[in-house]
Amino acid sequence: MNASSYVGRFAPTPSGYLHFGSLVAALASYLDARHAGGQWLLRMEDLDPPREVPGAQDAILHTLETYGFEWDGQLVRQSERLDVYAARLEQLFSQGLAYACTCSRKQLEGYNGIYPGFCRNAGHDAEDAAIRLRVPELNYHFHDRVQGEFRQHLGREVGDFIIRRRDGLYAYQLAVVLDDAWQGITDVVRGADLLDSTPRQLYLQELLGLSQPRYLHVPLIIQPDGHKLGKTYRSPPLPGDQASPLLLRALRALGQQPPAELAGAAAGELLAWGIEHWDATRIPRSPTLAEAQLR
Ligand code: GLU
Ligand code: ZN
């Protein structure tokens, strides 16, 4: 095989088990990487111990194996990279690009989640405070391989956002850009629930002098009852004995057209078919209705 410069990744959070929506995201990133002859890395985003479901990490790895996914290299855990996050955060803070915020939840009520900037110039001590990144009054835009042009005004639509919580936990936004860069990720393929996080990540990459990957956000899956599968609503954990039918359904949700003869094929065979025939231009742009009940 030709050496490819493509490096993709799947980055589950162990606050729950993998569900059909995560399968669709994992499958898209896997097929996109393998079709390009690239690597596919696995990163456990275990930044938030209080929210971690005991046993979820093992269950996620086991499910990926059962569904036939093979990752390259060692699993990376974000919990092992806290020193890196701390150092870069300190750098942003000392440069005045980030600042300490002592606002209580109550003080921030009524601002629709957009930080009103109370502590921007307060010069609070970093200890026992949340750390927020100062965002510019700028429109950010990028080209997504499926969603097309995406724009967001960081000041008006996002506001200064937290990169370390008051309890000392690092935010996803900071960790994800540091790790994507450190792991040499060229292509981020993930669920569209993260589309509106991307401009924050672009801004952080810019500040930290990191290279920017290409992005592809796969549509969210809508359950027959109208719920979107994503962070706030999860379908049941992926059952271990349904790998083939669910992989087939995930392929179809991604607009791929596996032939009828593949029904009943083993997971490995389905993935092999998917790698060979992968066509990212077929991925639908908007949420896809799951064909049937997910279990
Ligand atoms: N850990 C995130 C999640 O499970 C995904 C992060 C990413 O792909 O950037 O939703
Ligand atoms: Zn504040």
Short mmCIF file of C-alpha atoms and ligand atoms in Angstrom, two decimals:
data_model
loop_
_atom_site.label_atom_id
_atom_site.label_comp_id
_atom_site.label_asym_id
_atom_site.label_seq_id
_atom_site.Cartn_x
_atom_site.Cartn_y
_atom_site.Cartn_z
CA MET A 1 0.00 0.00 0.00
CA ASN A 2 1.16 3.51 -0.72
CA ALA A 3 2.23 5.49 2.27
CA SER A 4 -0.53 8.00 2.87
CA SER A 5 -0.31 11.20 4.83
CA TYR A 6 -3.88 10.81 6.04
CA VAL A 7 -4.27 10.44 9.81
CA GLY A 8 -7.79 10.14 11.20
CA ARG A 9 -9.10 9.40 14.65
CA PHE A 10 -12.09 8.42 16.74
CA ALA A 11 -12.34 10.13 20.11
CA PRO A 12 -15.10 8.75 22.31
CA THR A 13 -15.96 10.15 25.72
CA PRO A 14 -16.52 7.49 28.39
CA SER A 15 -19.45 9.32 29.93
CA GLY A 16 -21.57 6.63 28.32
CA TYR A 17 -21.47 3.66 25.98
CA LEU A 18 -21.28 3.79 22.21
CA HIS A 19 -24.69 4.16 20.57
CA PHE A 20 -25.88 4.11 16.99
CA GLY A 21 -24.92 7.77 16.48
CA SER A 22 -21.37 7.03 17.65
CA LEU A 23 -21.22 4.02 15.36
CA VAL A 24 -22.06 6.21 12.38
CA ALA A 25 -19.32 8.70 13.36
CA ALA A 26 -16.76 5.96 14.04
CA LEU A 27 -17.58 4.22 10.78
CA ALA A 28 -17.30 7.40 8.73
CA SER A 29 -13.91 8.30 10.20
CA TYR A 30 -12.67 4.72 9.83
CA LEU A 31 -13.74 4.29 6.22
CA ASP A 32 -12.54 7.74 5.22
CA ALA A 33 -9.10 6.98 6.72
CA ARG A 34 -8.75 3.45 5.41
CA HIS A 35 -10.04 4.29 1.96
CA ALA A 36 -7.29 6.90 1.77
CA GLY A 37 -4.75 4.31 2.92
CA GLY A 38 -4.33 6.30 6.10
CA GLN A 39 -4.01 5.62 9.78
CA TRP A 40 -6.90 5.57 12.22
CA LEU A 41 -6.10 6.45 15.83
CA LEU A 42 -8.16 6.01 18.93
CA ARG A 43 -8.26 8.54 21.75
CA MET A 44 -10.22 8.20 24.95
CA GLU A 45 -11.50 11.62 25.98
CA ASP A 46 -11.59 10.91 29.69
CA LEU A 47 -11.24 14.47 30.94
CA ASP A 48 -14.15 14.43 33.30
CA PRO A 49 -13.83 11.69 35.93
CA PRO A 50 -17.02 12.68 37.81
CA ARG A 51 -19.03 12.10 34.65
CA GLU A 52 -17.30 8.91 33.62
CA VAL A 53 -19.46 5.81 33.72
CA PRO A 54 -17.50 3.04 35.46
CA GLY A 55 -16.61 0.37 32.94
CA ALA A 56 -17.44 2.56 29.93
CA GLN A 57 -13.85 2.71 28.66
CA ASP A 58 -13.54 -1.07 28.51
CA ALA A 59 -17.01 -1.41 27.05
CA ILE A 60 -16.19 1.09 24.28
CA LEU A 61 -12.99 -0.74 23.34
CA HIS A 62 -14.78 -4.05 23.42
CA THR A 63 -17.61 -2.76 21.23
CA LEU A 64 -15.17 -1.34 18.68
CA GLU A 65 -13.41 -4.71 18.51
CA THR A 66 -16.67 -6.61 18.18
CA TYR A 67 -17.71 -4.32 15.34
CA GLY A 68 -14.42 -5.05 13.57
CA PHE A 69 -12.61 -1.71 13.96
CA GLU A 70 -8.81 -1.92 14.10
CA TRP A 71 -6.93 1.12 15.32
CA ASP A 72 -3.30 1.97 14.80
CA GLY A 73 -0.83 2.37 17.61
CA GLN A 74 -1.54 2.73 21.28
CA LEU A 75 -4.77 4.07 22.65
CA VAL A 76 -4.19 7.62 23.93
CA ARG A 77 -5.98 8.72 27.09
CA GLN A 78 -6.48 12.40 27.73
CA SER A 79 -6.19 11.74 31.46
CA GLU A 80 -2.49 11.04 30.81
CA ARG A 81 -1.92 14.41 29.12
CA LEU A 82 -2.97 16.82 31.84
CA ASP A 83 0.56 18.28 32.13
CA VAL A 84 0.46 19.29 28.49
CA TYR A 85 -2.89 20.99 28.88
CA ALA A 86 -1.66 22.77 32.01
CA ALA A 87 1.43 24.10 30.28
CA ARG A 88 -0.41 25.47 27.28
CA LEU A 89 -3.14 26.95 29.46
CA GLU A 90 -0.51 28.70 31.55
CA GLN A 91 0.96 30.11 28.36
CA LEU A 92 -2.41 31.50 27.21
CA PHE A 93 -3.04 32.92 30.66
CA SER A 94 0.34 34.60 31.01
CA GLN A 95 -0.04 36.15 27.55
CA GLY A 96 -3.37 37.65 28.59
CA LEU A 97 -5.22 35.62 25.97
CA ALA A 98 -7.14 33.87 28.72
CA TYR A 99 -8.30 35.16 32.09
CA ALA A 100 -9.75 33.93 35.35
CA CYS A 101 -13.50 34.10 35.88
CA THR A 102 -15.16 33.86 39.27
CA CYS A 103 -18.75 34.35 38.14
CA SER A 104 -21.31 32.11 39.75
CA ARG A 105 -23.85 30.22 37.70
CA LYS A 106 -26.48 32.56 39.09
CA GLN A 107 -24.69 35.66 37.83
CA LEU A 108 -24.64 34.19 34.35
CA GLU A 109 -28.33 33.41 34.18
CA GLY A 110 -30.20 35.13 31.40
CA TYR A 111 -27.31 35.47 28.94
CA ASN A 112 -28.19 32.43 26.81
CA GLY A 113 -24.86 30.80 27.57
CA ILE A 114 -22.90 33.67 26.02
CA TYR A 115 -20.52 34.98 28.62
CA PRO A 116 -21.17 38.70 29.23
CA GLY A 117 -17.52 39.43 29.97
CA PHE A 118 -17.83 40.48 33.62
CA CYS A 119 -14.34 39.25 34.57
CA ARG A 120 -12.59 40.17 31.34
CA ASN A 121 -10.54 42.94 32.86
CA ALA A 122 -10.80 42.02 36.51
CA GLY A 123 -7.34 40.48 36.80
CA HIS A 124 -8.53 37.67 39.09
CA ASP A 125 -6.11 35.07 40.33
CA ALA A 126 -6.18 31.81 38.35
CA GLU A 127 -6.50 29.69 41.45
CA ASP A 128 -10.01 28.51 42.33
CA ALA A 129 -11.37 30.24 39.24
CA ALA A 130 -12.51 29.10 35.84
CA ILE A 131 -10.22 30.11 32.98
CA ARG A 132 -11.85 31.64 29.93
CA LEU A 133 -10.39 32.30 26.54
CA ARG A 134 -10.88 35.83 25.26
CA VAL A 135 -12.51 35.55 21.84
CA PRO A 136 -12.18 38.14 19.07
CA GLU A 137 -15.17 39.95 17.59
CA LEU A 138 -14.71 38.05 14.38
CA ASN A 139 -16.57 35.76 12.07
CA TYR A 140 -14.95 32.38 11.75
CA HIS A 141 -15.65 30.23 8.78
CA PHE A 142 -14.38 27.01 7.40
CA HIS A 143 -15.22 24.55 4.68
CA ASP A 144 -16.70 21.29 5.86
CA ARG A 145 -16.48 18.40 3.41
CA VAL A 146 -20.15 17.55 3.89
CA GLN A 147 -21.78 20.60 5.45
CA GLY A 148 -20.11 23.12 3.15
CA GLU A 149 -19.33 26.61 4.43
CA PHE A 150 -19.95 27.09 8.12
CA ARG A 151 -19.78 30.51 9.75
CA GLN A 152 -19.97 31.62 13.31
CA HIS A 153 -19.29 34.93 14.98
CA LEU A 154 -17.20 34.05 18.00
CA GLY A 155 -17.98 37.18 19.96
CA ARG A 156 -21.72 37.30 19.35
CA GLU A 157 -22.57 33.59 19.09
CA VAL A 158 -20.11 32.00 21.51
CA GLY A 159 -18.45 34.51 23.80
CA ASP A 160 -15.36 33.99 25.95
CA PHE A 161 -15.43 30.27 26.64
CA ILE A 162 -14.08 28.09 29.40
CA ILE A 163 -10.87 26.19 28.81
CA ARG A 164 -10.40 25.07 32.42
CA ARG A 165 -13.23 24.71 34.82
CA ARG A 166 -13.20 26.10 38.31
CA ASP A 167 -12.79 22.56 39.68
CA GLY A 168 -9.55 22.25 37.71
CA LEU A 169 -10.83 20.02 34.90
CA TYR A 170 -9.67 20.96 31.40
CA ALA A 171 -12.27 21.67 28.76
CA TYR A 172 -12.80 19.51 25.72
CA GLN A 173 -12.10 22.46 23.39
CA LEU A 174 -8.55 22.90 24.65
CA ALA A 175 -7.65 19.23 24.91
CA VAL A 176 -9.04 18.31 21.51
CA VAL A 177 -6.93 20.81 19.57
CA LEU A 178 -3.76 19.97 21.47
CA ASP A 179 -4.26 16.25 20.95
CA ASP A 180 -5.31 16.45 17.31
CA ALA A 181 -2.12 18.40 16.61
CA TRP A 182 0.12 16.18 18.75
CA GLN A 183 -1.25 13.04 17.08
CA GLY A 184 -0.77 14.58 13.65
CA ILE A 185 -4.44 14.33 12.73
CA THR A 186 -5.03 15.54 9.17
CA ASP A 187 -8.76 14.81 9.03
CA VAL A 188 -11.38 15.18 11.71
CA VAL A 189 -14.50 13.19 10.91
CA ARG A 190 -17.15 13.36 13.63
CA GLY A 191 -20.80 14.03 14.39
CA ALA A 192 -22.50 17.27 13.39
CA ASP A 193 -23.24 18.01 17.05
CA LEU A 194 -19.65 19.32 17.09
CA LEU A 195 -20.00 21.56 14.05
CA ASP A 196 -20.51 24.62 16.20
CA SER A 197 -17.46 23.79 18.34
CA THR A 198 -15.22 23.95 15.30
CA PRO A 199 -14.75 27.75 15.12
CA ARG A 200 -13.60 27.72 18.76
CA GLN A 201 -11.12 25.02 17.84
CA LEU A 202 -9.92 26.94 14.80
CA TYR A 203 -9.31 29.97 16.98
CA LEU A 204 -7.38 27.92 19.55
CA GLN A 205 -5.30 26.32 16.81
CA GLU A 206 -4.46 29.76 15.54
CA LEU A 207 -3.43 31.04 18.97
CA LEU A 208 -1.36 27.97 19.74
CA GLY A 209 0.28 27.87 16.32
CA LEU A 210 -1.14 24.45 15.45
CA SER A 211 -1.91 23.18 12.00
CA GLN A 212 -5.57 22.87 11.05
CA PRO A 213 -7.05 19.57 9.95
CA ARG A 214 -9.74 19.15 7.33
CA TYR A 215 -13.21 18.67 8.76
CA LEU A 216 -16.10 16.42 7.88
CA HIS A 217 -19.19 16.44 10.08
CA VAL A 218 -21.58 13.56 9.54
CA PRO A 219 -25.30 14.23 9.93
CA LEU A 220 -26.92 13.36 13.21
CA ILE A 221 -29.26 10.43 13.29
CA ILE A 222 -32.86 11.10 14.14
CA GLN A 223 -34.72 8.42 15.96
CA PRO A 224 -38.18 7.43 14.81
CA ASP A 225 -39.57 9.40 17.77
CA GLY A 226 -37.92 12.58 16.45
CA HIS A 227 -35.01 12.76 18.92
CA LYS A 228 -31.56 13.45 17.54
CA LEU A 229 -28.91 11.05 18.71
CA GLY A 230 -26.06 13.00 20.19
CA LYS A 231 -24.73 14.37 23.39
CA THR A 232 -28.05 15.03 25.00
CA TYR A 233 -30.03 12.08 23.78
CA ARG A 234 -28.52 8.68 23.40
CA SER A 235 -29.97 5.53 22.01
CA PRO A 236 -29.32 2.26 23.81
CA PRO A 237 -25.74 0.97 23.91
CA LEU A 238 -24.72 -0.93 20.79
CA PRO A 239 -25.57 -4.59 21.33
CA GLY A 240 -22.67 -7.01 20.93
CA ASP A 241 -24.65 -9.49 18.86
CA GLN A 242 -25.96 -7.04 16.26
CA ALA A 243 -22.73 -5.85 14.69
CA SER A 244 -23.61 -6.85 11.13
CA PRO A 245 -27.11 -5.43 10.86
CA LEU A 246 -26.14 -2.23 12.63
CA LEU A 247 -23.03 -1.73 10.49
CA LEU A 248 -25.19 -2.21 7.43
CA ARG A 249 -27.65 0.35 8.72
CA ALA A 250 -24.82 2.75 9.55
CA LEU A 251 -23.42 2.39 6.02
CA ARG A 252 -26.82 3.30 4.62
CA ALA A 253 -27.17 6.24 7.02
CA LEU A 254 -23.92 7.51 5.48
CA GLY A 255 -25.40 7.28 2.00
CA GLN A 256 -23.33 4.27 0.99
CA GLN A 257 -25.10 1.59 -0.99
CA PRO A 258 -24.07 -1.86 0.14
CA PRO A 259 -25.54 -4.55 -2.11
CA ALA A 260 -28.32 -6.74 -0.77
CA GLU A 261 -26.04 -9.80 -0.80
CA LEU A 262 -24.11 -8.26 2.07
CA ALA A 263 -27.00 -8.81 4.45
CA GLY A 264 -25.76 -11.34 6.97
CA ALA A 265 -22.09 -10.82 6.12
CA ALA A 266 -19.65 -10.68 9.02
CA ALA A 267 -18.59 -7.31 10.44
CA GLY A 268 -15.10 -7.59 8.93
CA GLU A 269 -16.53 -8.23 5.50
CA LEU A 270 -18.85 -5.23 5.74
CA LEU A 271 -15.97 -2.99 6.75
CA ALA A 272 -13.84 -4.32 3.90
CA TRP A 273 -16.67 -3.55 1.47
CA GLY A 274 -17.04 -0.10 3.01
CA ILE A 275 -13.33 0.68 2.72
CA GLU A 276 -13.25 -0.30 -0.92
CA HIS A 277 -16.42 1.51 -1.95
CA TRP A 278 -16.31 4.52 0.38
CA ASP A 279 -17.62 7.67 -1.25
CA ALA A 280 -17.78 10.63 1.12
CA THR A 281 -19.63 12.71 -1.47
CA ARG A 282 -22.66 10.49 -0.90
CA ILE A 283 -22.99 11.40 2.77
CA PRO A 284 -26.27 13.25 3.29
CA ARG A 285 -25.99 16.72 4.70
CA SER A 286 -28.97 16.74 6.99
CA PRO A 287 -30.12 14.45 9.76
CA THR A 288 -30.96 10.97 8.65
CA LEU A 289 -33.93 9.13 9.95
CA ALA A 290 -32.91 5.82 11.40
CA GLU A 291 -34.61 3.25 9.19
CA ALA A 292 -36.29 1.42 11.97
CA GLN A 293 -36.21 1.07 15.70
CA LEU A 294 -32.62 0.89 16.75
CA ARG A 295 -33.06 -2.32 18.70
N1 GLU B 1 -15.21 13.19 22.60
C1 GLU B 1 -16.19 13.79 21.76
C2 GLU B 1 -17.50 13.06 21.85
O1 GLU B 1 -17.54 11.94 22.24
C3 GLU B 1 -15.78 13.80 20.30
C4 GLU B 1 -14.65 14.73 20.09
C5 GLU B 1 -14.30 14.97 18.65
O2 GLU B 1 -14.51 14.08 17.80
O3 GLU B 1 -13.76 16.03 18.39
O4 GLU B 1 -18.53 13.60 21.55
ZN ZN B 2 -16.66 35.95 35.33
#
